[in-house]
């Protein structure tokens, strides 16, 4: 990234976390002054600032669901990346509302009340807003699928069905203006975040951009959460000498985007006025399966690819999820990294945390106790 001198101060909420800390590095490397607002939430954090936190960034410890913390953090800021959010699989439903939706309302409330000269707000949403996704029924054509029936899943029937009872063909990559079918508190509150930000942005002429991330991969990604992404689980198991445990039949398609490509997407929408008041998918543009991911992990760790398929599934998980990234490409962005890059970088990172296997086993026990994996 070319460095340019600028006096613009950029606020990154959640800037001590995975995506945020890489974004902070990218902004500083490009010549921006950066301030971070983060509450260093457990279990992602274990006390103080993580070792990778960029020393050139200012740090404000605070909550995005507290107006006074926004007021402190927003002083003299030109651009805001609002990344702090709540995304575990726990039952504290009101926390999703506070961290993901109320936070956005407070951000615009402070900007409007104090007439802050903010040039742009960019908020982090998720592919989760699409829900089960788009498929084709031979009889009824294009369909937005409903969540899969648990009775069928218990019989290890992983397919997506039309309401008419026929198996559907697909999936089709999601586009930004597709219908949204969020099916859990996380996704519902991310949808609320998107709508609030765009509506208030338009109403008060505060250029606003929504980024819908696919599954982002890279170093610094927490391994302490209850909810475990596939890369964390597979890498940690392979490094511990265990067989990789896979859900369903391993043919689930996912969109895994490398953190460097994700950070590049933020930089593109920051600089482009064409991005204002728009939503962009941030994905890899590939169709990898979780089996491809497991094979790549086994290769990177140097173990035989011999996954364990127990026929279990995680409740409320989509069969497939993939996004069309052509809209972002029209702004000149291109994803450059391969699945091998994602895995190599994560494995190199997680090797430094041998305790990750303990956290993973605990999360599996917790998920089973709450019947989230069946
Ligand atoms: N990582 C992914 O694959 C992915 C995919 C889709 C969307 N997202 C979204 O991207 C954003 C960043 O995710 P991440 O993976 O970097 O997560 P992360 O947990 O690594 O980072 C989130 C950061 O936000 C901070 N935070 C949480 N709640 C806060 C609050 N109330 N006030 C202030 N700070 C708070 C945490 O301390 C943490 O440092 C989130 O909004 C998430 O929903 C991430």
mmCIF file with all atom_site columns, N, CA and C in Angstrom, residues 41 76 85 92 94 100 150 208 212 220 234 304 310 339-340 372 374:
data_model
loop_
_atom_site.group_PDB
_atom_site.id
_atom_site.type_symbol
_atom_site.label_atom_id
_atom_site.label_alt_id
_atom_site.label_comp_id
_atom_site.label_asym_id
_atom_site.label_entity_id
_atom_site.label_seq_id
_atom_site.pdbx_PDB_ins_code
_atom_site.Cartn_x
_atom_site.Cartn_y
_atom_site.Cartn_z
_atom_site.occupancy
_atom_site.B_iso_or_equiv
_atom_site.pdbx_formal_charge
_atom_site.auth_seq_id
_atom_site.auth_comp_id
_atom_site.auth_asym_id
_atom_site.auth_atom_id
_atom_site.pdbx_PDB_model_num
ATOM 1  N N  . UNK A 1 41  ? -12.883 -7.377  25.217 1.00 0.00 ? 41  UNK A N  1
ATOM 2  C CA . UNK A 1 41  ? -13.835 -8.371  25.726 1.00 0.00 ? 41  UNK A CA 1
ATOM 3  C C  . UNK A 1 41  ? -13.181 -9.749  25.903 1.00 0.00 ? 41  UNK A C  1
ATOM 4  N N  . UNK A 1 76  ? -12.485 14.646  16.961 1.00 0.00 ? 76  UNK A N  1
ATOM 5  C CA . UNK A 1 76  ? -11.575 14.963  15.844 1.00 0.00 ? 76  UNK A CA 1
ATOM 6  C C  . UNK A 1 76  ? -11.451 13.858  14.786 1.00 0.00 ? 76  UNK A C  1
ATOM 7  N N  . UNK A 1 85  ? -18.257 -5.975  17.549 1.00 0.00 ? 85  UNK A N  1
ATOM 8  C CA . UNK A 1 85  ? -19.543 -6.641  17.470 1.00 0.00 ? 85  UNK A CA 1
ATOM 9  C C  . UNK A 1 85  ? -19.530 -7.898  18.305 1.00 0.00 ? 85  UNK A C  1
ATOM 10 N N  . UNK A 1 92  ? -26.925 -15.251 25.329 1.00 0.00 ? 92  UNK A N  1
ATOM 11 C CA . UNK A 1 92  ? -27.170 -13.893 25.836 1.00 0.00 ? 92  UNK A CA 1
ATOM 12 C C  . UNK A 1 92  ? -27.656 -13.001 24.690 1.00 0.00 ? 92  UNK A C  1
ATOM 13 N N  . UNK A 1 94  ? -29.621 -10.513 24.280 1.00 0.00 ? 94  UNK A N  1
ATOM 14 C CA . UNK A 1 94  ? -29.674 -9.051  24.343 1.00 0.00 ? 94  UNK A CA 1
ATOM 15 C C  . UNK A 1 94  ? -28.303 -8.434  24.032 1.00 0.00 ? 94  UNK A C  1
ATOM 16 N N  . UNK A 1 100 ? -24.294 -5.048  18.398 1.00 0.00 ? 100 UNK A N  1
ATOM 17 C CA . UNK A 1 100 ? -24.366 -4.971  16.933 1.00 0.00 ? 100 UNK A CA 1
ATOM 18 C C  . UNK A 1 100 ? -25.311 -3.892  16.428 1.00 0.00 ? 100 UNK A C  1
ATOM 19 N N  . UNK A 1 150 ? -34.715 -29.972 10.967 1.00 0.00 ? 150 UNK A N  1
ATOM 20 C CA . UNK A 1 150 ? -33.866 -30.784 11.846 1.00 0.00 ? 150 UNK A CA 1
ATOM 21 C C  . UNK A 1 150 ? -34.178 -32.273 11.762 1.00 0.00 ? 150 UNK A C  1
ATOM 22 N N  . UNK A 1 208 ? -21.954 6.445   4.016  1.00 0.00 ? 208 UNK A N  1
ATOM 23 C CA . UNK A 1 208 ? -21.929 5.209   4.800  1.00 0.00 ? 208 UNK A CA 1
ATOM 24 C C  . UNK A 1 208 ? -21.777 4.027   3.854  1.00 0.00 ? 208 UNK A C  1
ATOM 25 N N  . UNK A 1 212 ? -20.186 -6.716  3.843  1.00 0.00 ? 212 UNK A N  1
ATOM 26 C CA . UNK A 1 212 ? -20.657 -8.035  4.312  1.00 0.00 ? 212 UNK A CA 1
ATOM 27 C C  . UNK A 1 212 ? -19.531 -9.031  4.114  1.00 0.00 ? 212 UNK A C  1
ATOM 28 N N  . UNK A 1 220 ? -4.177  -14.036 14.305 1.00 0.00 ? 220 UNK A N  1
ATOM 29 C CA . UNK A 1 220 ? -4.825  -13.233 15.356 1.00 0.00 ? 220 UNK A CA 1
ATOM 30 C C  . UNK A 1 220 ? -6.302  -13.562 15.554 1.00 0.00 ? 220 UNK A C  1
ATOM 31 N N  . UNK A 1 234 ? -10.003 -27.467 12.611 1.00 0.00 ? 234 UNK A N  1
ATOM 32 C CA . UNK A 1 234 ? -9.197  -28.423 11.839 1.00 0.00 ? 234 UNK A CA 1
ATOM 33 C C  . UNK A 1 234 ? -7.704  -28.245 12.137 1.00 0.00 ? 234 UNK A C  1
ATOM 34 N N  . UNK A 1 304 ? -1.564  -37.070 7.442  1.00 0.00 ? 304 UNK A N  1
ATOM 35 C CA . UNK A 1 304 ? -2.386  -37.729 6.429  1.00 0.00 ? 304 UNK A CA 1
ATOM 36 C C  . UNK A 1 304 ? -3.810  -37.159 6.470  1.00 0.00 ? 304 UNK A C  1
ATOM 37 N N  . UNK A 1 310 ? -18.654 -38.062 11.595 1.00 0.00 ? 310 UNK A N  1
ATOM 38 C CA . UNK A 1 310 ? -19.529 -38.748 12.555 1.00 0.00 ? 310 UNK A CA 1
ATOM 39 C C  . UNK A 1 310 ? -21.007 -38.593 12.199 1.00 0.00 ? 310 UNK A C  1
ATOM 40 N N  . UNK A 1 339 ? -6.585  -20.462 -1.036 1.00 0.00 ? 339 UNK A N  1
ATOM 41 C CA . UNK A 1 339 ? -6.935  -21.180 0.201  1.00 0.00 ? 339 UNK A CA 1
ATOM 42 C C  . UNK A 1 339 ? -5.652  -21.610 0.944  1.00 0.00 ? 339 UNK A C  1
ATOM 43 N N  . UNK A 1 340 ? -4.643  -22.003 0.190  1.00 0.00 ? 340 UNK A N  1
ATOM 44 C CA . UNK A 1 340 ? -3.367  -22.428 0.804  1.00 0.00 ? 340 UNK A CA 1
ATOM 45 C C  . UNK A 1 340 ? -2.757  -21.291 1.621  1.00 0.00 ? 340 UNK A C  1
ATOM 46 N N  . UNK A 1 372 ? -26.258 -27.865 20.573 1.00 0.00 ? 372 UNK A N  1
ATOM 47 C CA . UNK A 1 372 ? -26.010 -27.075 19.364 1.00 0.00 ? 372 UNK A CA 1
ATOM 48 C C  . UNK A 1 372 ? -25.344 -27.931 18.284 1.00 0.00 ? 372 UNK A C  1
ATOM 49 N N  . UNK A 1 374 ? -25.566 -31.891 16.991 1.00 0.00 ? 374 UNK A N  1
ATOM 50 C CA . UNK A 1 374 ? -26.380 -33.108 17.220 1.00 0.00 ? 374 UNK A CA 1
ATOM 51 C C  . UNK A 1 374 ? -25.966 -34.203 16.254 1.00 0.00 ? 374 UNK A C  1
#
